[in-house]
mmCIF file of C-alpha atoms in Angstrom:
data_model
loop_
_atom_site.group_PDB
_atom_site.id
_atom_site.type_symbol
_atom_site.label_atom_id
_atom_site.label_comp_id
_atom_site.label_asym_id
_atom_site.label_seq_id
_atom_site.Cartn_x
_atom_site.Cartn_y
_atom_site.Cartn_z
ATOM 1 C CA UNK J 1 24.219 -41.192 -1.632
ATOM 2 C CA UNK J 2 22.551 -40.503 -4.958
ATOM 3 C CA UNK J 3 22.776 -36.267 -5.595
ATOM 4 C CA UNK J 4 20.693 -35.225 -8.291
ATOM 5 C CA UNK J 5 20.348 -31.774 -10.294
ATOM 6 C CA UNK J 6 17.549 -29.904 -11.765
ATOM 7 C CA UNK J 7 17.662 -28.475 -14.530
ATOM 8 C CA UNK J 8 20.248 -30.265 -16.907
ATOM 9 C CA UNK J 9 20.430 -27.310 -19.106
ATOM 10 C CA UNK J 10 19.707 -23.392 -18.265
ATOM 11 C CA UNK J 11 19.205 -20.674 -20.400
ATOM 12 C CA UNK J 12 19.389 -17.501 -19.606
ATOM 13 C CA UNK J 13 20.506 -14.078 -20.573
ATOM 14 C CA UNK J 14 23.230 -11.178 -19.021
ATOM 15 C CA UNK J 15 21.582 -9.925 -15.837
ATOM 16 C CA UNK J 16 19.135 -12.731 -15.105
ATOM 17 C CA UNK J 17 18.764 -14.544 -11.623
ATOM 18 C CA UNK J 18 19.434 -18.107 -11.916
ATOM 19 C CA UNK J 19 18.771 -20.837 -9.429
ATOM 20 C CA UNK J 20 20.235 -24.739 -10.039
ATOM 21 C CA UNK J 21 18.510 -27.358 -7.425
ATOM 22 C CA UNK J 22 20.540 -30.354 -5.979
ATOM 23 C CA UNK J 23 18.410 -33.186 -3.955
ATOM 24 C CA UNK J 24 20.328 -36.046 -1.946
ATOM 25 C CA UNK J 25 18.794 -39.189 -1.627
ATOM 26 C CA UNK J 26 19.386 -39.172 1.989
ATOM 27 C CA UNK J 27 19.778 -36.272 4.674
ATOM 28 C CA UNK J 28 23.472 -34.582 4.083
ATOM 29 C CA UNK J 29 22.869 -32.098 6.860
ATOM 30 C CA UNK J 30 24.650 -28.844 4.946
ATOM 31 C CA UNK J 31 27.855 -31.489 3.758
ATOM 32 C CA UNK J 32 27.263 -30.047 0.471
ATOM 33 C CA UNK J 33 29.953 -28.288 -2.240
ATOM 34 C CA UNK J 34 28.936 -26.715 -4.957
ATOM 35 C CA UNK J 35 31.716 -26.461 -7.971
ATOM 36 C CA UNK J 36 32.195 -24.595 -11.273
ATOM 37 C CA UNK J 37 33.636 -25.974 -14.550
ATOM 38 C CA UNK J 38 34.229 -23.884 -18.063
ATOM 39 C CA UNK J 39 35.839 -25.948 -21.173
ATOM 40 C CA UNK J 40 39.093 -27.680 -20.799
ATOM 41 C CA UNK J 41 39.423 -26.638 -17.208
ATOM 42 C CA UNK J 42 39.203 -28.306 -14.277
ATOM 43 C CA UNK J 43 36.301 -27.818 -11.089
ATOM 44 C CA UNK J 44 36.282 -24.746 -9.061
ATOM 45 C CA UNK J 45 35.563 -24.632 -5.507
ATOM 46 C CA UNK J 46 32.460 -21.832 -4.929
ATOM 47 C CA UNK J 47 30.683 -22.973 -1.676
ATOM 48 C CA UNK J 48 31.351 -25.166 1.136
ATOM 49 C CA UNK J 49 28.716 -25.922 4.054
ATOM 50 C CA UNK J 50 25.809 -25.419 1.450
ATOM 51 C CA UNK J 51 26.349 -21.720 1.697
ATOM 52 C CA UNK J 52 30.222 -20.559 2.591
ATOM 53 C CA UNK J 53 31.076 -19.088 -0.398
ATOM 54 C CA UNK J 54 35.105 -19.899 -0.796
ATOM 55 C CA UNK J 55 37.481 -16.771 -0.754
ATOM 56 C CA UNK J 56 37.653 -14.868 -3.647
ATOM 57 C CA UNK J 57 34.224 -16.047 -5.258
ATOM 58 C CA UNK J 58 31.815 -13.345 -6.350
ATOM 59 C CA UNK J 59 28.886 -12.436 -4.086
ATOM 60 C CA UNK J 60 26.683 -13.405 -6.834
ATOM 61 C CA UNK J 61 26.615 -16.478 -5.892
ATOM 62 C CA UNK J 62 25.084 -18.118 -2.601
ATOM 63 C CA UNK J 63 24.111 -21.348 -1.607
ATOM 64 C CA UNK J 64 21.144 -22.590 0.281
ATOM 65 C CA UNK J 65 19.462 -25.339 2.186
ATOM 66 C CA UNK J 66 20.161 -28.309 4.448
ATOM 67 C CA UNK J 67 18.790 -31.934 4.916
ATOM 68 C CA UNK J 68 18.253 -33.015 1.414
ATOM 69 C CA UNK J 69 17.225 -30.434 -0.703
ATOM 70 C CA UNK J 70 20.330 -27.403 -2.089
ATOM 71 C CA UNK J 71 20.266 -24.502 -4.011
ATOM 72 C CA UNK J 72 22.645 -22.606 -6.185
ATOM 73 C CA UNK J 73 21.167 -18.812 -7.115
ATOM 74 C CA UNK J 74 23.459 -16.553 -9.311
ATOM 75 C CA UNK J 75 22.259 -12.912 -9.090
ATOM 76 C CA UNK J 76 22.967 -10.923 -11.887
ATOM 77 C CA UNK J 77 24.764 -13.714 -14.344
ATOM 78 C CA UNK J 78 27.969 -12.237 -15.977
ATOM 79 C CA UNK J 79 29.225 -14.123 -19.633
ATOM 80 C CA UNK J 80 31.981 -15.158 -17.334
ATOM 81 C CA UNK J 81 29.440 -17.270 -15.357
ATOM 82 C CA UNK J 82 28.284 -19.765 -18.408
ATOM 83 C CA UNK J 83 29.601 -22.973 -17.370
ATOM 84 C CA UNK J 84 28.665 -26.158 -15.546
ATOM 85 C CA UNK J 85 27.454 -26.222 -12.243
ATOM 86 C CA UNK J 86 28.083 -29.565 -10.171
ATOM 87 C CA UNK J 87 27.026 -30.145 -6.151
ATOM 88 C CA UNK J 88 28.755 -32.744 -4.456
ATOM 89 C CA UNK J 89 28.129 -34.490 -0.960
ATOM 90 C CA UNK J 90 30.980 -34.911 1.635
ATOM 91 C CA UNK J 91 28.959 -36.366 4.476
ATOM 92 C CA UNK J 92 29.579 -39.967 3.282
ATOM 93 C CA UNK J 93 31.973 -42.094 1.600
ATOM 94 C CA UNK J 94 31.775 -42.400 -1.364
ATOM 95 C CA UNK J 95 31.688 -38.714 -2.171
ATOM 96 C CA UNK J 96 29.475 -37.946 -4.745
ATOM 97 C CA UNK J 97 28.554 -35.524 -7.658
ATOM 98 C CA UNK J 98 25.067 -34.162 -9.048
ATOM 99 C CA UNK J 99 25.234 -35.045 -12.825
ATOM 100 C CA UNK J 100 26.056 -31.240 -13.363
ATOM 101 C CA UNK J 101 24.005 -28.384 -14.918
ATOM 102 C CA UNK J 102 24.767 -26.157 -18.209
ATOM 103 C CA UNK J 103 24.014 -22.553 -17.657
ATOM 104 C CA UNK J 104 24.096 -21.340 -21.093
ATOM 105 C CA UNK J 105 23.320 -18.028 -23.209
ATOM 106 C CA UNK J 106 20.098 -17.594 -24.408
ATOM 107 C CA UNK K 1 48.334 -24.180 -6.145
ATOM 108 C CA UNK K 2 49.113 -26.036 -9.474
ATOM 109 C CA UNK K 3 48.195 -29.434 -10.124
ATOM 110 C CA UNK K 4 49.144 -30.679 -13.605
ATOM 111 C CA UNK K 5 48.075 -34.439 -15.183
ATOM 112 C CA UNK K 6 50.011 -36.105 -17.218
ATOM 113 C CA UNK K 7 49.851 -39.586 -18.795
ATOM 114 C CA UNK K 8 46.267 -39.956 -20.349
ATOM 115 C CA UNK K 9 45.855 -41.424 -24.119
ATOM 116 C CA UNK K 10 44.353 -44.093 -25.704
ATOM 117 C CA UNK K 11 44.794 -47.697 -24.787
ATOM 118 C CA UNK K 12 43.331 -51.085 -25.970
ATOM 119 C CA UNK K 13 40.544 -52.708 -23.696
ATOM 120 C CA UNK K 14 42.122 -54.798 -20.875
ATOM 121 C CA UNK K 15 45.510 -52.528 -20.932
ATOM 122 C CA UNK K 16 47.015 -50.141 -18.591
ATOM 123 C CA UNK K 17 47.790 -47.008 -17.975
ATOM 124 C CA UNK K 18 50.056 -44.875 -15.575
ATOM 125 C CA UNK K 19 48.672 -41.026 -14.876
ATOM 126 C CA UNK K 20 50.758 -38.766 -12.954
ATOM 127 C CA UNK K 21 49.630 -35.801 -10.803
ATOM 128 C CA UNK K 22 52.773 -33.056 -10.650
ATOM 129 C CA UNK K 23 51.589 -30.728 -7.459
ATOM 130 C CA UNK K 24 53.393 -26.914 -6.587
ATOM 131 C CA UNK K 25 52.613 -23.836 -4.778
ATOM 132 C CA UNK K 26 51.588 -25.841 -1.212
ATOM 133 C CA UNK K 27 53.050 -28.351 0.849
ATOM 134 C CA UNK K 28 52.217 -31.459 -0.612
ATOM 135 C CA UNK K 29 52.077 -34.514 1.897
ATOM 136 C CA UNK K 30 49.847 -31.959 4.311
ATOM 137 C CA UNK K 31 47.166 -32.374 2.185
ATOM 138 C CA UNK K 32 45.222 -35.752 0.990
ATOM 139 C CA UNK K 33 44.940 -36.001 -2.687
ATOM 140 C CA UNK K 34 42.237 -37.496 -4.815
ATOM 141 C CA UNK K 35 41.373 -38.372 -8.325
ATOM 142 C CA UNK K 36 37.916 -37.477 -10.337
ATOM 143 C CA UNK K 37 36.814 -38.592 -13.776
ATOM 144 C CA UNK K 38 34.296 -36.711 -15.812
ATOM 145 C CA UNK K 39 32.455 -38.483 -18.374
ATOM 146 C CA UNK K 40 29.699 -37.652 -20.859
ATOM 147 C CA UNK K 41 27.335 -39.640 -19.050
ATOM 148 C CA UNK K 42 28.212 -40.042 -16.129
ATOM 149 C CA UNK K 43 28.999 -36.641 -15.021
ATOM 150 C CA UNK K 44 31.959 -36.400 -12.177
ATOM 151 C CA UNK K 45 32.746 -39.451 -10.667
ATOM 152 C CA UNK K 46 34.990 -39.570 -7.875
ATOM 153 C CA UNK K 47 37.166 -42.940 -7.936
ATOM 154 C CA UNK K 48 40.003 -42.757 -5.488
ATOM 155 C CA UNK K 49 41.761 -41.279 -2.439
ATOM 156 C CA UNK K 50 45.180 -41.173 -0.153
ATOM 157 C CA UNK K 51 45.651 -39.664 2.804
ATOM 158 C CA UNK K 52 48.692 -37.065 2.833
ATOM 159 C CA UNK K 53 51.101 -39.337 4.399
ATOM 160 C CA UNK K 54 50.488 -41.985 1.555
ATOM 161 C CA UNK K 55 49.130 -44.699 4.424
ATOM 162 C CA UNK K 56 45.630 -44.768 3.990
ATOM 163 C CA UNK K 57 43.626 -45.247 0.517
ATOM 164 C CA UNK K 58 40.216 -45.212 -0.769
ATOM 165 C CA UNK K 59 38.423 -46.023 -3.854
ATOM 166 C CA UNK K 60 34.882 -45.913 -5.121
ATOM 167 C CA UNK K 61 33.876 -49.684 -5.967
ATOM 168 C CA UNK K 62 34.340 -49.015 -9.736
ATOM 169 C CA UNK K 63 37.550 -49.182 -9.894
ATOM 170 C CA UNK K 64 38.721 -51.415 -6.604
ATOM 171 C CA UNK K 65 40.581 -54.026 -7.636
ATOM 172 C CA UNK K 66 41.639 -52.591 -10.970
ATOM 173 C CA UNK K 67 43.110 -48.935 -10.177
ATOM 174 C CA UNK K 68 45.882 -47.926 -7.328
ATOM 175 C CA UNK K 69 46.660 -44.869 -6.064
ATOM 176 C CA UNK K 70 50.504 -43.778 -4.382
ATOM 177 C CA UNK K 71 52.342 -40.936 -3.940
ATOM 178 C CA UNK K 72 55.727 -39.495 -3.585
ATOM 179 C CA UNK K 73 56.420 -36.532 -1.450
ATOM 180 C CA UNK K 74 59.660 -36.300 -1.772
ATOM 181 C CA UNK K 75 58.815 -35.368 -5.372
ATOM 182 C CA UNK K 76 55.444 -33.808 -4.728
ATOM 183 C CA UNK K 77 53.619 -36.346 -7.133
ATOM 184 C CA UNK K 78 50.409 -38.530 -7.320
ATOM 185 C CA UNK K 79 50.230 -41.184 -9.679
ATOM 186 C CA UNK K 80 47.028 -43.375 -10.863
ATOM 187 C CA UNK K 81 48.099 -46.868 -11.998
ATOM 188 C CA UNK K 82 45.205 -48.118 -13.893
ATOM 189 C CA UNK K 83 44.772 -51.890 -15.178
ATOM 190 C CA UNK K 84 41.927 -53.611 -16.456
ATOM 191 C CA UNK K 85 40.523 -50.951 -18.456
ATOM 192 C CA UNK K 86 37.428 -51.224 -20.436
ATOM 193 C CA UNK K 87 35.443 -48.609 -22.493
ATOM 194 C CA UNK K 88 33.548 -47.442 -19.739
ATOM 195 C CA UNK K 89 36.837 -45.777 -18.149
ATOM 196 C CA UNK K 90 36.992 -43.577 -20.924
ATOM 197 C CA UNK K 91 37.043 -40.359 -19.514
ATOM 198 C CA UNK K 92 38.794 -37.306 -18.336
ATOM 199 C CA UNK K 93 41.048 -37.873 -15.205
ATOM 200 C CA UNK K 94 41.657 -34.790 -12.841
ATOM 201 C CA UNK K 95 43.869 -34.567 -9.674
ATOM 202 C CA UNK K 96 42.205 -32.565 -6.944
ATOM 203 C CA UNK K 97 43.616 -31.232 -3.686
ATOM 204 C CA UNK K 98 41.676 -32.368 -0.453
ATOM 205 C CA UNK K 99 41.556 -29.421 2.197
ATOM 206 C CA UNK K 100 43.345 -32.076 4.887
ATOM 207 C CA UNK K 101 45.720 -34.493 5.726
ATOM 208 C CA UNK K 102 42.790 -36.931 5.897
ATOM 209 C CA UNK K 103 39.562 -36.777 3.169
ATOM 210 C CA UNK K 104 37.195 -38.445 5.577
ATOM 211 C CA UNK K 105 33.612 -37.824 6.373
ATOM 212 C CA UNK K 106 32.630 -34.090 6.355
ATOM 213 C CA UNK K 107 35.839 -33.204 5.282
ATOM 214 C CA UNK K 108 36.468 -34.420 1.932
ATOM 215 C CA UNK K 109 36.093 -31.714 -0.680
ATOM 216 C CA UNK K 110 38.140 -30.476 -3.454
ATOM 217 C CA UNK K 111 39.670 -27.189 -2.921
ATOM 218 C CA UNK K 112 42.299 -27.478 -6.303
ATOM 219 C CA UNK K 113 42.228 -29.133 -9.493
ATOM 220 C CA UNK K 114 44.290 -29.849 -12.463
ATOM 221 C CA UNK K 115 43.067 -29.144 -16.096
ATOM 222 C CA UNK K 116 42.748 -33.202 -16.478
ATOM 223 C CA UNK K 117 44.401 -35.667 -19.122
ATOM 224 C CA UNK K 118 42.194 -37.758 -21.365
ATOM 225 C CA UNK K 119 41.862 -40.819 -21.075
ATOM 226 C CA UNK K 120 40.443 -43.201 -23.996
ATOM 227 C CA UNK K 121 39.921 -46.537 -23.741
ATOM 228 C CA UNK K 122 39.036 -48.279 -27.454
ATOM 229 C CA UNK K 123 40.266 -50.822 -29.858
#
């Protein structure tokens, strides 16, 4: 399953809404992660089942959709939330990744 | 949870390459384990998986044949043996946590991940 991202690069500014788009070439159902990754650090878990956001994740994020079409919206972006945003599919083997989007600062 | 790589560097095309996966802070054979590459252009790239238990593996086509992955409870470690290599397995190589015994359909995700070790493969 082919999982591809829109944009490649964001920019935005402090306080902005934000919204990343992940498409799956085939219906997922809502077997969908989405991930965060700063410099030198590995992936962080943010959402599970499209739109569970994992414990301990700001409510600035959420996570939408189902089928084949996702969304990632951060409300309100923080510095600490420039990074790169990846979605990944679960619902078949092989697992697969979006090719990742750069939120940066404006 | 702490998951820390070790191992990466550079190594001549066709040579191998032994990456270890050190895991603390859960309880390590309860949990499959996986290994994810990130290159520049090919984003994240997951490439292989074993159940907790250490009997059941996967790996993504690119690397069967060429890569195995193993485990040792006992001393709460995943290792990577990697042969064959070839330019386009340059990359950085991260251990990540599975949120079950088994990573199987609609459950394999990565809840933990190490900071990675580089990889470079060049003559």
């Amino acid at each position: 399953i082919q999982m591809t991202q829109s944009p490649s690069t964001l920019s935005a500014s402090v306080g902005d809404r934000v919204t990343i788009t992940c498409r799956a070439s085939q219906n997922i159902n809502i077997w969908l992660a989405w991930y965060q990754q700063k410099p030198g650090k590995g992936p962080k878990l943010l959402i599970s089942l499209a739109s569970t956001l994992e414990s301990g994740v700001s409510s600035r994020f959420s996570g939408g959709g189902s089928g084949t079409d996702f969304s990632l919206t951060i409300s309100g972006l923080q510095p600490d939330d420039f990074a790169t945003y990846y979605c990944q599919q679960y619902k078949n083997y092989p697992w697969t990744f979006g090719q990742g989007t750069t939120v940066e600062i404006k | 949870v702490q998951l820390l790589e070790s191992g990466g560097g550079l190594v001549q095309p066709g040579g191998s390459l032994r990456l270890s996966c050190t895991a603390s802070g859960f309880t390590f054979s309860d949990y499959a384990m996986n290994w994810v590459r990130r290159t520049p252009g090919k984003g994240l790239e997951w490439i292989s998986g074993i159940s907790g238990s250490g009997g059941t593996t996967y790996d993504a086509d690119s690397v069967k044949g060429r890569f195995t992955i193993s485990r040792v409870n006992s001393k709460n470690t995943l290792f990577l043996q990697m042969n064959g290599l070839t330019a386009e397995d340059t990359a950085v190589y991260y251990c990540a946590k599975g949120q079950q015994v088994y990573c199987t359909t609609t459950s394999c995700l990565f809840d933990s991940w190490g900071q990675g070790t580089l990889v470079t493969v060049s003559s």
